[in-house]
Coordinates of C-alpha atoms in Angstrom, one line a residue:
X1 CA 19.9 -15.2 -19.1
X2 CA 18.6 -17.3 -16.6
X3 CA 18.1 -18.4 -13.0
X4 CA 18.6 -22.1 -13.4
X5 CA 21.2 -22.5 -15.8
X6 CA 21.0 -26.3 -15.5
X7 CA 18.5 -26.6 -17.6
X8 CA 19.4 -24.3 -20.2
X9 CA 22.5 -26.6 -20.5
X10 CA 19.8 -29.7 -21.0
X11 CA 18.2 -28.0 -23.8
X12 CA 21.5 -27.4 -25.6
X13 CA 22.7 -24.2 -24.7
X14 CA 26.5 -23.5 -24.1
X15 CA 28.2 -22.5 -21.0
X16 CA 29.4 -19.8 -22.7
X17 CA 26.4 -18.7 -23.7
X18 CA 24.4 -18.7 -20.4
X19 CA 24.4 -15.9 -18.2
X20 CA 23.3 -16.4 -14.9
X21 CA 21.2 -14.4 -12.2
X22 CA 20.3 -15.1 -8.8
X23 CA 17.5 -16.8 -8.0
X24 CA 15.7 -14.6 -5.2
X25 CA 16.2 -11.6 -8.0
X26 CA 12.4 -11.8 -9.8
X27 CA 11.6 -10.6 -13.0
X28 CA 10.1 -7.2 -11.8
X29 CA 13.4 -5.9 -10.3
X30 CA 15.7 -7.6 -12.1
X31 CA 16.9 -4.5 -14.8
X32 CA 19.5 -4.0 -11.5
X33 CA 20.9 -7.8 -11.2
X34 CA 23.2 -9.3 -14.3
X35 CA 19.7 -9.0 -16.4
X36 CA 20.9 -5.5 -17.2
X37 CA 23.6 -6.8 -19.1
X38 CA 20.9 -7.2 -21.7
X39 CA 20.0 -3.2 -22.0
X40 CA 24.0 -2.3 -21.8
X41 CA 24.3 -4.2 -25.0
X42 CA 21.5 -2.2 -26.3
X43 CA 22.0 1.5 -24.6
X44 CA 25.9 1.3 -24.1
X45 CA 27.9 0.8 -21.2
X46 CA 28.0 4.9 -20.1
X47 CA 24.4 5.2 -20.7
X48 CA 23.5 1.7 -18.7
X49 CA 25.8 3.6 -15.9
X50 CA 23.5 6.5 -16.0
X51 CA 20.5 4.5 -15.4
X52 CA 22.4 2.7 -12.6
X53 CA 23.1 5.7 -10.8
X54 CA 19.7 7.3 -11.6
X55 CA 18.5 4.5 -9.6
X56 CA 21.2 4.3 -6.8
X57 CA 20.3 8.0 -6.1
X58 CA 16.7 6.9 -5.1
X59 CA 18.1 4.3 -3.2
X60 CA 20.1 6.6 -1.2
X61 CA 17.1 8.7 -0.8
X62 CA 15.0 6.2 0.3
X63 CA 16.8 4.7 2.8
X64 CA 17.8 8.1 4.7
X65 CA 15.2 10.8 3.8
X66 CA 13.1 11.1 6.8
X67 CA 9.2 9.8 5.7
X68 CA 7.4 12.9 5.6
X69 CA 9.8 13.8 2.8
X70 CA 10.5 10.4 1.3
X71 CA 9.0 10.5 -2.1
X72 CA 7.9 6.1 -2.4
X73 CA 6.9 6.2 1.4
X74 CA 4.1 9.4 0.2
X75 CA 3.3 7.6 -2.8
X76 CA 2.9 4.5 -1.2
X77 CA 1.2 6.0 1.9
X78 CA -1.4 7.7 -0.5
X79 CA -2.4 4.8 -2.7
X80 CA -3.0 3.1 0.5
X81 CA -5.2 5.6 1.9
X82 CA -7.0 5.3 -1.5
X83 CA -7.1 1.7 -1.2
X84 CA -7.8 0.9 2.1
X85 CA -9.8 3.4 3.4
X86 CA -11.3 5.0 0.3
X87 CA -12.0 1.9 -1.1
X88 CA -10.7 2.8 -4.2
X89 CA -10.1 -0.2 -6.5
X90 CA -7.4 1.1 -9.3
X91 CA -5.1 3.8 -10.1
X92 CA -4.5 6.0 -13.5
X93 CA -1.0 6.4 -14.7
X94 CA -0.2 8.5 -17.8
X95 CA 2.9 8.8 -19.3
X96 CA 2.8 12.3 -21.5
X97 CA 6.1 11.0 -23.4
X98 CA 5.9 8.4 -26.5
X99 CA 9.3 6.7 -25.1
X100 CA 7.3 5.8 -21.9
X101 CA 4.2 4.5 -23.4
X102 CA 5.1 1.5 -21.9
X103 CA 5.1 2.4 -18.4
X104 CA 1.6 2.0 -17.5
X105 CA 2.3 -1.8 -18.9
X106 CA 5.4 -2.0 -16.2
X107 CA 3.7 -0.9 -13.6
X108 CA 0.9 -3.3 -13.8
X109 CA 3.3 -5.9 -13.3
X110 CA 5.1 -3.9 -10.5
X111 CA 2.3 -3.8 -8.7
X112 CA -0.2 -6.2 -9.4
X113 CA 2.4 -9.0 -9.8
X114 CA 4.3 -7.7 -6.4
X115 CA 1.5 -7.3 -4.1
X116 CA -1.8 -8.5 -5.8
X117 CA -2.1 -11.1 -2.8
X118 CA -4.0 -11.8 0.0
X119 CA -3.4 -10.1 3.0
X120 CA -4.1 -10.7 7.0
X121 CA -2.7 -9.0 9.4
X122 CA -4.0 -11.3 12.2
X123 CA -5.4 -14.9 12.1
X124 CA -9.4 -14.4 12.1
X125 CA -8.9 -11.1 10.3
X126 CA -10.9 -10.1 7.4
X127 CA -8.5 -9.6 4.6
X128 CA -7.2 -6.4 3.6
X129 CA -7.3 -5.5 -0.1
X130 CA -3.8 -4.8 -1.7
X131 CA -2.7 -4.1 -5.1
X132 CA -5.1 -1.4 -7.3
X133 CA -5.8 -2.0 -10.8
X134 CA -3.3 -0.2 -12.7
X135 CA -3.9 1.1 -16.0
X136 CA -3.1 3.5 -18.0
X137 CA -2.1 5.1 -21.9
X138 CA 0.3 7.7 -22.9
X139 CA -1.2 11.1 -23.3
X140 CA -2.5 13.1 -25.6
X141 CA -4.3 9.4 -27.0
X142 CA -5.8 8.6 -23.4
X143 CA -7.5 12.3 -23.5
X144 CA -9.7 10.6 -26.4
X145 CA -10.0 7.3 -24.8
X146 CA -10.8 7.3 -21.0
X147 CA -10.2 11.0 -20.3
X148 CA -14.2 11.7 -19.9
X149 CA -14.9 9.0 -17.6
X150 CA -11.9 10.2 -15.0
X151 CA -13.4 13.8 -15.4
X152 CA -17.1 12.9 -14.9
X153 CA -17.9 9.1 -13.7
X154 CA -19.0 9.2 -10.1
X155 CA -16.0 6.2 -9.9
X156 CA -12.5 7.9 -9.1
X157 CA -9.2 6.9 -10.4
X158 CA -6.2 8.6 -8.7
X159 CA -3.6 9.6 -11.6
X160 CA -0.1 10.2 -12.0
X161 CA 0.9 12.3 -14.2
X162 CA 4.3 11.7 -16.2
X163 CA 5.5 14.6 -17.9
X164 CA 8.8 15.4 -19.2
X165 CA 9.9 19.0 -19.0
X166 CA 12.8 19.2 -21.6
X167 CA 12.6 17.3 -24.7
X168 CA 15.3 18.9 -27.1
X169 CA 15.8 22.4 -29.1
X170 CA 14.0 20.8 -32.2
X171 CA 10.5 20.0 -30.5
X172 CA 10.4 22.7 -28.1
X173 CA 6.8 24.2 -28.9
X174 CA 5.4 20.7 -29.8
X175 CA 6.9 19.7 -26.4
X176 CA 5.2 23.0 -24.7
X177 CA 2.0 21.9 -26.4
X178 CA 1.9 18.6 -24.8
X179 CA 3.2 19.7 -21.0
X180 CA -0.1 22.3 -21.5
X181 CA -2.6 19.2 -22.2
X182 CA -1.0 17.5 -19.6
X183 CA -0.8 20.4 -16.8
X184 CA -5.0 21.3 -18.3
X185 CA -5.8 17.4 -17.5
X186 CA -4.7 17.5 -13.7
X187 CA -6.4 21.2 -13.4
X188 CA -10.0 19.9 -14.6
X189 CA -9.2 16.8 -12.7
X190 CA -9.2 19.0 -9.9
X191 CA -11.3 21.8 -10.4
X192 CA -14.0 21.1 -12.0
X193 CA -16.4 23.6 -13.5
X194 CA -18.6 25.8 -12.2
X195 CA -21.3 23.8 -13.2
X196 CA -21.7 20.0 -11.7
X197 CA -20.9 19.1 -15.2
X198 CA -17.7 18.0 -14.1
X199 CA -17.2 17.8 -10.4
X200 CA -14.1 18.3 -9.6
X201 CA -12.2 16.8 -6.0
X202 CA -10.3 13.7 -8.6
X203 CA -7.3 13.2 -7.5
X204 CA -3.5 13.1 -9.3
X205 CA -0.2 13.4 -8.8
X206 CA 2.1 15.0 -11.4
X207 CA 5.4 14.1 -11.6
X208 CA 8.3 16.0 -13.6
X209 CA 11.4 14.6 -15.4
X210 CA 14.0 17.6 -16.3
X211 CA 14.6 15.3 -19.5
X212 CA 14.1 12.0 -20.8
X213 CA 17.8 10.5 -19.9
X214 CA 19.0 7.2 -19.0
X215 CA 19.7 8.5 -15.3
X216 CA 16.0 9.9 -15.6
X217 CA 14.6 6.8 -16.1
X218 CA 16.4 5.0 -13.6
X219 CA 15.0 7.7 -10.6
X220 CA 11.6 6.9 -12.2
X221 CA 11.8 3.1 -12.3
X222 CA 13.2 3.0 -8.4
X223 CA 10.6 5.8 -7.4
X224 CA 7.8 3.3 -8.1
X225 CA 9.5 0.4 -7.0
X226 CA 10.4 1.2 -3.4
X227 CA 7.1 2.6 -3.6
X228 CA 5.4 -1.0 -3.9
X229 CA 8.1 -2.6 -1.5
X230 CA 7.2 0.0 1.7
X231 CA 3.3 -0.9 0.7
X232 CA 4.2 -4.7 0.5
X233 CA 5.7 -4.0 4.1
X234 CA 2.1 -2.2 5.0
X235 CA 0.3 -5.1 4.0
X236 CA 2.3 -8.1 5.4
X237 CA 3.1 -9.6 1.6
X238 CA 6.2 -10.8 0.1
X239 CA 6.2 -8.9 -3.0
X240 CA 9.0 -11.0 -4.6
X241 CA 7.1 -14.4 -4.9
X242 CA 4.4 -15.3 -7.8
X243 CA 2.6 -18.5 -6.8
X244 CA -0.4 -17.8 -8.8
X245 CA 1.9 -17.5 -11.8
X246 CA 4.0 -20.6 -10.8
X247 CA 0.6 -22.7 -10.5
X248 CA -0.9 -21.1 -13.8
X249 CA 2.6 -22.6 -15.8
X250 CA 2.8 -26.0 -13.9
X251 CA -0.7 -26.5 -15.1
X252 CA -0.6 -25.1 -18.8
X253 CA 2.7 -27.6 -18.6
X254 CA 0.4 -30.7 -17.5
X255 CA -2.5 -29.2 -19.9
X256 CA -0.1 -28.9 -22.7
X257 CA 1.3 -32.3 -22.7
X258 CA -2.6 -33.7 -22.4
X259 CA -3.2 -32.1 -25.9
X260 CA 0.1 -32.8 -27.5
X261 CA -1.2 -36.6 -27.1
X262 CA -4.8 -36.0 -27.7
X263 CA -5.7 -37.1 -24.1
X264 CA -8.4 -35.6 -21.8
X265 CA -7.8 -36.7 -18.7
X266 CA -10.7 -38.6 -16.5
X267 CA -12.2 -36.2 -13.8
X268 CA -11.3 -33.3 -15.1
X269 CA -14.0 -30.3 -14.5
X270 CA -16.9 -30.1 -17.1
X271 CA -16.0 -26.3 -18.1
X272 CA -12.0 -27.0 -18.8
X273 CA -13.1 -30.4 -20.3
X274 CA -15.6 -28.6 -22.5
X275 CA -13.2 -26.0 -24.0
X276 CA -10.2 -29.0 -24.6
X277 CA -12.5 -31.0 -26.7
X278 CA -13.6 -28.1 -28.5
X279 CA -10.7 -26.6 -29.3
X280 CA -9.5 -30.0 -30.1
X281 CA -12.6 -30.6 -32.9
X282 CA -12.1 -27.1 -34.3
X283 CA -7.4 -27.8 -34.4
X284 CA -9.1 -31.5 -36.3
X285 CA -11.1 -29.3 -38.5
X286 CA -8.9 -27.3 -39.8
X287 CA -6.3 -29.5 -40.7
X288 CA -8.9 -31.9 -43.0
X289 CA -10.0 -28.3 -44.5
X290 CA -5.9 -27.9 -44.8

């Protein structure tokens, strides 16, 4: 799977075998382009529909649900408030699910990839900040990892919440169990004590899947994305380009075929010289102990 299938076919690969996508569709929102061919092979052609339509359904609501009731134009409006005018610098997202401990991870990318830019609105402007720190764990584990610094620090974190409400007849009171933790996390987040123990006044959101289905998914993944395009619009970047990424491989590239021939090249800045020859003694090391 690839965008430039020419050079696939240089390093040996077979027509056949190469499966192209366009090249304006980025790695962040391409589940929806021929790249999904990859998770029908996995999940199965009906359930790779599901999470197609899942998806398309947020799409339809996107584009005609007036905003005060458009659920990525709220979410995007709010982390901008957050961001811009609270001056808050990341955002919290747990996943109470196992199967979506990986989402915190995704949305990083989303976001951080997609609009982690510089933005100016007008020439002579004082640039805006953008994308939040995402980060994130799947609950109940993040309750003994982070959990007391959201409650207490004088920092704030908004959080989303991920919960799902149905998870199968077998694991019904488990399932119960965890929604509780969950629904107590937000509540404390929010309330407080009486005491200024905790304080209260942190911020979530808490969003519901009925179940954890393919079509489920797919209204999750699209809620978040639109969500980052209509901030991307906000700010005035184009969230499909990566040029800090494309600059960080087209130097490893010219870094990477410096070491391959032993060769430091002249002018090169003290620190990256520093760690080259180091690593370089350490790799010559190794192979004499070898």
């Amino acid at each position: 799977m690839t965008a430039i299938p020419e050079r696939a076919y240089a390093a040996g690969f077979l027509s056949d075998h190469v499966i192209s996508m366009d090249p304006q569709v980025t790695g962040r929102y391409s589940v929806w382009s021929s790249m999904g061919f990859i998770v029908a092979l996995k999940i199965g052609k009906e359930q790779h529909a599901a999470l197609v339509r899942g998806a398309c359904l947020v799409d339809h609501h996107v584009t005609h649900a007036p905003w005060e009731k458009n659920i990525s134009v709220l979410l995007a409006l709010q982390s901008i408030f957050y961001r811009n005018f609270l001056k808050i610098p990341s955002e919290c997202l747990i996943p109470y699910a196992h199967a979506l401990h990986n989402l915190p991870s995704f949305m990083q990318q989303l976001s951080m990839e997609s609009n982690g830019k510089t933005a100016q609105l007008q020439l002579g402007q004082q640039p805006m900040e953008t994308s939040p720190i995402i980060w994130g764990y799947e609950g109940t584990n993040a309750q003994h990892s982070f959990f007391q610094w959201l409650q207490q620090s004088s920092d704030v974190a908004p959080v989303d919440f991920v919960v799902v409400a149905h998870a199968g007849p077998q694991h019904i009171t488990q399932q119960q169990k965890l929604i509780a933790h969950a629904i107590a996390q937000a509540k404390i987040l929010m309330e407080g004590t009486a005491s200024s123990e905790l304080p209260g006044n942190k911020p979530s959101n808490f969003l519901v899947l009925k179940e954890l289905s393919p079509f489920a998914l797919g209204e999750l993944i699209a809620i978040y994305e639109h969500k980052i395009f209509v901030q991307s619009r906000v700010w005035g970047v184009d969230p499909f380009n990566q040029p800090g990424v494309e600059l960080g491989k087209r130097v490893a590239k010219e870094l990477s075929l410096r070491m391959e021939h032993a060769q430091i090249p002249e002018g090169m800045d003290g620190s990256t010289r520093q760690i080259m020859e180091r690593i370089s003694q350490l790799q010559q090391e190794a192979t004499h102990i070898g």
